[in-house]
Amino acid sequence: MLNFIKNKFKKIYATVTNQISSLFSGNKLDDEFLKELSAVLIKADVGSALTDQIIKNLANGMHTASITTLEQARAALEQNLIQLLQPTAIPEASPRIMLMVGINGSGKTTFVAKYANLMKQNGKRVLIIAGDTFRAAATEQLASWASSLDVALHVGKEGQDPSAVIYDGCKKCLDEKFDALIIDTAGRLQTKTNLMHELEKIKRTISKHFPQEKIATWLSIDAMLGQNSLTQADLFHQAIPLEGIVLTKLDGTGKGGIVFAITHKLKIPIIYVTYGERIDDIARFDAEKYVHGLLHD
Ligand SMILES: Nc1nc2c(ncn2[C@@H]2O[C@H](COP(=O)(O)OP(=O)(O)OP(=O)(O)O)[C@@H](O)[C@H]2O)c(=O)[nH]1
Ligand SMILES: [Mg+2]
């Protein structure tokens, strides 16, 4: 993942990492340094409350003399950032049943294809359900991915109740004994109550078919949205408990700090990150490597 930071997250590397590197080289460890570091973290989208907390931890270390050099400050910052990304439970990165939810255009369908491809590479027979019956183009987009990946796809009729399509798709999964089931849904605004209720219904429909199995609900978040994505994710989490976050479009932002704000505020682990439109522009999120990449050039 270190190489990904350098090669794929070029914008993050060019902004955050460079700023941090120059801050840590040839500076004095004093209040001015903390002020400058705080500005870099805020600019990187870590968020003001969390930035204050990180800076306070460093200041405490400086005042109690456990941090006396810039290198010690960098190591303490690194530990603090990694700790912020540690999930309370180790997330399952290859669930058998995965339900993809998120706002419009956040990268759900592209991620569904990328995840289907990973599962297929793991030797699984994969079925995708096109749960976005809202737009005809949505099904076409998924059909094109499914055919290029040579993965099975269940589609309903345009405008059909998504739960009905998902009901039939789950039945197909059981009847034809697929190893993995991946369900795409239509984009929805977190403020539209009826659409959020629809997600509960979808989840109930899947549970009915797989009563003994865990259904991983993952939320896609567009990294470019920055702090706005926090409220969004919070409301999704209230409507339908989320097991994981998929952070998309990390190639399109120079702000790598949103990962800390997300895990700290929501306590939901980031499982995958994506950094492009191609099928293999996807990586497991690795906290230690990510933080190391941010702090060292
Ligand atoms: N640069 C970049 N583009 C991405 C990434 N993931 C998805 N996209 C693009 O973002 C746009 C939206 O992606 P979709 O996968 O269609 O998003 P969606 O959430 O399914 O959208 P709706 O179904 O309309 O809600 C497409 O043009 C994708 O190619 C990524 O990691 N990086
Ligand atoms: Mg879609």
GROMACS .gro file of C-alpha atoms and ligand atoms in nm:
model
  330
    1MET     CA    1   0.000   0.000   0.000
    2LEU     CA    2   0.297   0.227   0.048
    3ASN     CA    3   0.359   0.223  -0.322
    4PHE     CA    4  -0.007   0.296  -0.382
    5ILE     CA    5   0.026   0.613  -0.179
    6LYS     CA    6   0.316   0.723  -0.392
    7ASN     CA    7   0.183   0.608  -0.727
    8LYS     CA    8  -0.194   0.616  -0.710
    9PHE     CA    9  -0.266   0.879  -0.448
   10LYS     CA   10  -0.036   1.123  -0.622
   11LYS     CA   11  -0.238   1.424  -0.516
   12ILE     CA   12  -0.234   1.328  -0.149
   13TYR     CA   13   0.135   1.261  -0.167
   14ALA     CA   14   0.203   1.587  -0.346
   15THR     CA   15   0.015   1.792  -0.090
   16VAL     CA   16  -0.015   1.639   0.257
   17THR     CA   17   0.306   1.434   0.257
   18ASN     CA   18   0.517   1.714   0.114
   19GLN     CA   19   0.383   1.965   0.362
   20ILE     CA   20   0.441   1.731   0.653
   21SER     CA   21   0.790   1.646   0.536
   22SER     CA   22   0.894   2.007   0.505
   23LEU     CA   23   0.739   2.082   0.842
   24PHE     CA   24   0.942   1.809   1.009
   25SER     CA   25   1.267   1.902   0.842
   26GLY     CA   26   1.448   2.205   0.970
   27ASN     CA   27   1.184   2.319   1.214
   28LYS     CA   28   1.191   2.386   1.585
   29LEU     CA   29   0.967   2.186   1.813
   30ASP     CA   30   0.764   2.471   1.957
   31ASP     CA   31   0.415   2.620   1.961
   32GLU     CA   32   0.466   2.764   1.614
   33PHE     CA   33   0.542   2.415   1.484
   34LEU     CA   34   0.221   2.282   1.641
   35LYS     CA   35   0.026   2.568   1.486
   36GLU     CA   36   0.164   2.488   1.142
   37LEU     CA   37   0.100   2.116   1.184
   38SER     CA   38  -0.255   2.193   1.290
   39ALA     CA   39  -0.307   2.397   0.971
   40VAL     CA   40  -0.177   2.109   0.756
   41LEU     CA   41  -0.410   1.859   0.925
   42ILE     CA   42  -0.712   2.085   0.887
   43LYS     CA   43  -0.629   2.142   0.522
   44ALA     CA   44  -0.598   1.766   0.477
   45ASP     CA   45  -0.960   1.728   0.597
   46VAL     CA   46  -0.888   1.568   0.933
   47GLY     CA   47  -1.151   1.804   1.078
   48SER     CA   48  -1.104   2.069   1.344
   49ALA     CA   49  -1.215   1.877   1.656
   50LEU     CA   50  -0.997   1.578   1.578
   51THR     CA   51  -0.703   1.800   1.478
   52ASP     CA   52  -0.727   1.977   1.814
   53GLN     CA   53  -0.717   1.643   1.990
   54ILE     CA   54  -0.411   1.525   1.792
   55ILE     CA   55  -0.227   1.852   1.856
   56LYS     CA   56  -0.315   1.839   2.225
   57ASN     CA   57  -0.166   1.491   2.253
   58LEU     CA   58   0.158   1.617   2.099
   59ALA     CA   59   0.162   1.928   2.319
   60ASN     CA   60   0.116   1.711   2.629
   61GLY     CA   61   0.410   1.496   2.524
   62MET     CA   62   0.622   1.808   2.472
   63HIS     CA   63   0.530   1.955   2.808
   64THR     CA   64   0.598   1.635   2.996
   65ALA     CA   65   0.926   1.607   2.803
   66SER     CA   66   0.844   1.264   2.659
   67ILE     CA   67   0.873   1.431   2.318
   68THR     CA   68   1.186   1.641   2.282
   69THR     CA   69   1.287   1.598   1.918
   70LEU     CA   70   1.110   1.633   1.584
   71GLU     CA   71   1.165   1.263   1.517
   72GLN     CA   72   0.993   1.176   1.844
   73ALA     CA   73   0.709   1.408   1.752
   74ARG     CA   74   0.674   1.238   1.415
   75ALA     CA   75   0.673   0.893   1.578
   76ALA     CA   76   0.412   1.003   1.833
   77LEU     CA   77   0.197   1.153   1.558
   78GLU     CA   78   0.229   0.833   1.357
   79GLN     CA   79   0.119   0.620   1.654
   80ASN     CA   80  -0.171   0.852   1.728
   81LEU     CA   81  -0.294   0.848   1.366
   82ILE     CA   82  -0.267   0.469   1.339
   83GLN     CA   83  -0.454   0.429   1.665
   84LEU     CA   84  -0.735   0.650   1.532
   85LEU     CA   85  -0.775   0.409   1.243
   86GLN     CA   86  -0.784   0.092   1.451
   87PRO     CA   87  -1.130  -0.058   1.425
   88THR     CA   88  -1.298  -0.199   1.733
   89ALA     CA   89  -1.340  -0.530   1.553
   90ILE     CA   90  -1.140  -0.672   1.266
   91PRO     CA   91  -1.363  -0.634   0.960
   92GLU     CA   92  -1.440  -0.921   0.727
   93ALA     CA   93  -1.293  -0.816   0.392
   94SER     CA   94  -1.448  -1.093   0.181
   95PRO     CA   95  -1.803  -1.142   0.305
   96ARG     CA   96  -2.016  -1.393   0.115
   97ILE     CA   97  -2.312  -1.156   0.104
   98MET     CA   98  -2.246  -0.788   0.051
   99LEU     CA   99  -2.503  -0.512   0.018
  100MET     CA  100  -2.374  -0.189  -0.132
  101VAL     CA  101  -2.539   0.138  -0.033
  102GLY     CA  102  -2.456   0.506  -0.073
  103ILE     CA  103  -2.551   0.839  -0.220
  104ASN     CA  104  -2.578   0.904  -0.593
  105GLY     CA  105  -2.257   0.882  -0.785
  106SER     CA  106  -2.045   0.775  -0.487
  107GLY     CA  107  -1.899   0.480  -0.677
  108LYS     CA  108  -2.127   0.191  -0.572
  109THR     CA  109  -2.167   0.019  -0.907
  110THR     CA  110  -1.800   0.049  -0.998
  111PHE     CA  111  -1.708  -0.092  -0.658
  112VAL     CA  112  -1.955  -0.380  -0.697
  113ALA     CA  113  -1.772  -0.473  -1.018
  114LYS     CA  114  -1.431  -0.442  -0.851
  115TYR     CA  115  -1.540  -0.653  -0.554
  116ALA     CA  116  -1.702  -0.914  -0.780
  117ASN     CA  117  -1.373  -0.937  -0.964
  118LEU     CA  118  -1.179  -0.988  -0.639
  119MET     CA  119  -1.419  -1.263  -0.528
  120LYS     CA  120  -1.393  -1.428  -0.868
  121GLN     CA  121  -1.014  -1.418  -0.842
  122ASN     CA  122  -1.057  -1.594  -0.506
  123GLY     CA  123  -1.223  -1.877  -0.694
  124LYS     CA  124  -1.582  -1.791  -0.600
  125ARG     CA  125  -1.885  -1.827  -0.825
  126VAL     CA  126  -2.035  -1.482  -0.800
  127LEU     CA  127  -2.389  -1.354  -0.854
  128ILE     CA  128  -2.456  -0.981  -0.871
  129ILE     CA  129  -2.807  -0.846  -0.824
  130ALA     CA  130  -2.885  -0.519  -1.003
  131GLY     CA  131  -3.092  -0.364  -0.726
  132ASP     CA  132  -3.096  -0.021  -0.892
  133THR     CA  133  -3.420  -0.040  -1.089
  134PHE     CA  134  -3.452   0.335  -1.090
  135ARG     CA  135  -3.254   0.404  -1.408
  136ALA     CA  136  -3.225   0.181  -1.714
  137ALA     CA  137  -2.867   0.299  -1.757
  138ALA     CA  138  -2.780   0.155  -1.415
  139THR     CA  139  -2.860  -0.197  -1.529
  140GLU     CA  140  -2.674  -0.146  -1.856
  141GLN     CA  141  -2.365  -0.027  -1.666
  142LEU     CA  142  -2.373  -0.336  -1.446
  143ALA     CA  143  -2.452  -0.570  -1.735
  144SER     CA  144  -2.148  -0.443  -1.919
  145TRP     CA  145  -1.922  -0.505  -1.616
  146ALA     CA  146  -2.077  -0.848  -1.551
  147SER     CA  147  -2.022  -0.959  -1.908
  148SER     CA  148  -1.663  -0.837  -1.923
  149LEU     CA  149  -1.591  -1.011  -1.590
  150ASP     CA  150  -1.790  -1.318  -1.690
  151VAL     CA  151  -1.993  -1.303  -1.369
  152ALA     CA  152  -2.366  -1.388  -1.336
  153LEU     CA  153  -2.612  -1.101  -1.304
  154HIS     CA  154  -2.974  -1.094  -1.195
  155VAL     CA  155  -3.179  -0.801  -1.323
  156GLY     CA  156  -3.543  -0.712  -1.278
  157LYS     CA  157  -3.763  -0.481  -1.477
  158GLU     CA  158  -3.712  -0.109  -1.491
  159GLY     CA  159  -3.915   0.059  -1.218
  160GLN     CA  160  -3.982  -0.269  -1.035
  161ASP     CA  161  -3.967  -0.259  -0.655
  162PRO     CA  162  -3.598  -0.320  -0.576
  163SER     CA  163  -3.691  -0.556  -0.290
  164ALA     CA  164  -3.885  -0.775  -0.537
  165VAL     CA  165  -3.585  -0.791  -0.770
  166ILE     CA  166  -3.358  -0.870  -0.477
  167TYR     CA  167  -3.605  -1.136  -0.356
  168ASP     CA  168  -3.582  -1.316  -0.690
  169GLY     CA  169  -3.205  -1.270  -0.703
  170CYS     CA  170  -3.157  -1.422  -0.356
  171LYS     CA  171  -3.370  -1.718  -0.461
  172LYS     CA  172  -3.155  -1.763  -0.770
  173CYS     CA  173  -2.844  -1.751  -0.551
  174LEU     CA  174  -2.978  -2.031  -0.330
  175ASP     CA  175  -3.121  -2.241  -0.615
  176GLU     CA  176  -2.805  -2.223  -0.822
  177LYS     CA  177  -2.570  -2.242  -0.523
  178PHE     CA  178  -2.357  -1.935  -0.590
  179ASP     CA  179  -2.065  -1.884  -0.349
  180ALA     CA  180  -2.093  -1.508  -0.327
  181LEU     CA  181  -2.380  -1.263  -0.359
  182ILE     CA  182  -2.320  -0.894  -0.426
  183ILE     CA  183  -2.613  -0.654  -0.432
  184ASP     CA  184  -2.599  -0.310  -0.592
  185THR     CA  185  -2.861  -0.050  -0.497
  186ALA     CA  186  -2.977   0.282  -0.636
  187GLY     CA  187  -2.807   0.597  -0.511
  188ARG     CA  188  -3.010   0.782  -0.250
  189LEU     CA  189  -2.986   1.096  -0.045
  190GLN     CA  190  -2.950   1.024   0.324
  191THR     CA  191  -3.222   1.282   0.398
  192LYS     CA  192  -3.493   1.104   0.196
  193THR     CA  193  -3.668   0.906   0.467
  194ASN     CA  194  -3.872   0.687   0.233
  195LEU     CA  195  -3.561   0.580   0.043
  196MET     CA  196  -3.383   0.504   0.368
  197HIS     CA  197  -3.677   0.287   0.476
  198GLU     CA  198  -3.648   0.109   0.144
  199LEU     CA  199  -3.299  -0.002   0.251
  200GLU     CA  200  -3.440  -0.160   0.568
  201LYS     CA  201  -3.689  -0.351   0.354
  202ILE     CA  202  -3.410  -0.467   0.123
  203LYS     CA  203  -3.206  -0.590   0.418
  204ARG     CA  204  -3.509  -0.778   0.559
  205THR     CA  205  -3.566  -0.939   0.220
  206ILE     CA  206  -3.209  -1.067   0.208
  207SER     CA  207  -3.221  -1.186   0.571
  208LYS     CA  208  -3.534  -1.386   0.496
  209HIS     CA  209  -3.338  -1.594   0.244
  210PHE     CA  210  -3.020  -1.615   0.449
  211PRO     CA  211  -3.142  -1.618   0.811
  212GLN     CA  212  -2.823  -1.775   0.948
  213GLU     CA  213  -2.580  -1.558   0.757
  214LYS     CA  214  -2.421  -1.225   0.815
  215ILE     CA  215  -2.507  -0.965   0.554
  216ALA     CA  216  -2.228  -0.712   0.522
  217THR     CA  217  -2.368  -0.369   0.444
  218TRP     CA  218  -2.102  -0.140   0.306
  219LEU     CA  219  -2.132   0.233   0.240
  220SER     CA  220  -1.943   0.394  -0.043
  221ILE     CA  221  -1.809   0.739   0.037
  222ASP     CA  222  -1.664   0.969  -0.225
  223ALA     CA  223  -1.336   1.092  -0.072
  224MET     CA  224  -1.371   1.419  -0.259
  225LEU     CA  225  -1.674   1.515  -0.049
  226GLY     CA  226  -1.459   1.567   0.258
  227GLN     CA  227  -1.626   1.650   0.588
  228ASN     CA  228  -1.974   1.651   0.428
  229SER     CA  229  -1.955   1.277   0.405
  230LEU     CA  230  -1.964   1.242   0.784
  231THR     CA  231  -2.327   1.347   0.830
  232GLN     CA  232  -2.416   1.143   0.527
  233ALA     CA  233  -2.258   0.828   0.668
  234ASP     CA  234  -2.409   0.890   1.010
  235LEU     CA  235  -2.764   0.896   0.870
  236PHE     CA  236  -2.706   0.583   0.662
  237HIS     CA  237  -2.570   0.409   0.971
  238GLN     CA  238  -2.882   0.505   1.164
  239ALA     CA  239  -3.110   0.370   0.892
  240ILE     CA  240  -2.924   0.047   0.830
  241PRO     CA  241  -2.627  -0.061   1.042
  242LEU     CA  242  -2.306  -0.046   0.840
  243GLU     CA  243  -2.026  -0.298   0.871
  244GLY     CA  244  -1.778  -0.118   0.658
  245ILE     CA  245  -1.687   0.182   0.448
  246VAL     CA  246  -1.555   0.180   0.096
  247LEU     CA  247  -1.372   0.505   0.034
  248THR     CA  248  -1.380   0.582  -0.337
  249LYS     CA  249  -1.203   0.830  -0.566
  250LEU     CA  250  -0.897   0.876  -0.346
  251ASP     CA  251  -0.717   0.954  -0.671
  252GLY     CA  252  -0.927   1.267  -0.709
  253THR     CA  253  -0.837   1.438  -0.385
  254GLY     CA  254  -0.526   1.590  -0.233
  255LYS     CA  255  -0.674   1.557   0.113
  256GLY     CA  256  -0.589   1.230   0.275
  257GLY     CA  257  -0.717   1.322   0.619
  258ILE     CA  258  -1.079   1.225   0.574
  259VAL     CA  259  -0.996   0.863   0.665
  260PHE     CA  260  -0.921   0.971   1.023
  261ALA     CA  261  -1.235   1.177   1.056
  262ILE     CA  262  -1.447   0.889   0.924
  263THR     CA  263  -1.314   0.614   1.149
  264HIS     CA  264  -1.290   0.836   1.454
  265LYS     CA  265  -1.641   0.980   1.425
  266LEU     CA  266  -1.829   0.680   1.298
  267LYS     CA  267  -1.627   0.396   1.447
  268ILE     CA  268  -1.686   0.203   1.126
  269PRO     CA  269  -1.377   0.058   0.961
  270ILE     CA  270  -1.268   0.154   0.612
  271ILE     CA  271  -1.233  -0.180   0.436
  272TYR     CA  272  -1.137  -0.089   0.081
  273VAL     CA  273  -1.019   0.221  -0.097
  274THR     CA  274  -1.046   0.283  -0.469
  275TYR     CA  275  -0.836   0.516  -0.676
  276GLY     CA  276  -0.954   0.503  -1.036
  277GLU     CA  277  -1.211   0.374  -1.280
  278ARG     CA  278  -1.029   0.058  -1.387
  279ILE     CA  279  -1.129  -0.279  -1.244
  280ASP     CA  280  -0.814  -0.322  -1.039
  281ASP     CA  281  -0.799   0.030  -0.899
  282ILE     CA  282  -0.883  -0.108  -0.556
  283ALA     CA  283  -0.687  -0.196  -0.241
  284ARG     CA  284  -0.752  -0.326   0.107
  285PHE     CA  285  -0.716  -0.037   0.346
  286ASP     CA  286  -0.408  -0.080   0.563
  287ALA     CA  287  -0.389   0.178   0.843
  288GLU     CA  288  -0.021   0.144   0.925
  289LYS     CA  289   0.097   0.165   0.568
  290TYR     CA  290  -0.138   0.449   0.490
  291VAL     CA  291  -0.015   0.658   0.783
  292HIS     CA  292   0.347   0.571   0.715
  293GLY     CA  293   0.300   0.682   0.354
  294LEU     CA  294   0.151   1.012   0.466
  295LEU     CA  295   0.426   1.097   0.713
  296HIS     CA  296   0.737   0.985   0.530
  297ASP     CA  297   0.841   1.070   0.178
  298LIG     N1  298  -1.150   0.871  -1.043
  298LIG     C1  299  -1.232   0.777  -0.995
  298LIG     N2  300  -1.354   0.763  -1.046
  298LIG     C2  301  -1.435   0.667  -0.995
  298LIG     C3  302  -1.393   0.580  -0.889
  298LIG     N3  303  -1.495   0.498  -0.860
  298LIG     C4  304  -1.596   0.530  -0.944
  298LIG     N4  305  -1.561   0.633  -1.025
  298LIG     C5  306  -1.641   0.700  -1.128
  298LIG     O1  307  -1.744   0.774  -1.062
  298LIG     C6  308  -1.861   0.776  -1.142
  298LIG     C7  309  -1.977   0.721  -1.060
  298LIG     O2  310  -1.950   0.586  -1.029
  298LIG     P1  311  -2.064   0.478  -1.012
  298LIG     O3  312  -1.998   0.351  -0.976
  298LIG     O4  313  -2.156   0.476  -1.129
  298LIG     O5  314  -2.140   0.539  -0.887
  298LIG     P2  315  -2.280   0.495  -0.824
  298LIG     O6  316  -2.269   0.520  -0.679
  298LIG     O7  317  -2.313   0.357  -0.867
  298LIG     O8  318  -2.379   0.599  -0.892
  298LIG     P3  319  -2.541   0.591  -0.892
  298LIG     O9  320  -2.579   0.451  -0.921
  298LIG    O10  321  -2.580   0.688  -0.997
  298LIG    O11  322  -2.583   0.636  -0.755
  298LIG     C8  323  -1.831   0.690  -1.264
  298LIG    O12  324  -1.793   0.776  -1.368
  298LIG     C9  325  -1.713   0.605  -1.218
  298LIG    O13  326  -1.632   0.563  -1.326
  298LIG    C10  327  -1.260   0.599  -0.837
  298LIG    O14  328  -1.213   0.532  -0.744
  298LIG     N5  329  -1.184   0.697  -0.894
  299MG      MG  330  -2.484   0.278  -0.953
   0.00000   0.00000   0.00000
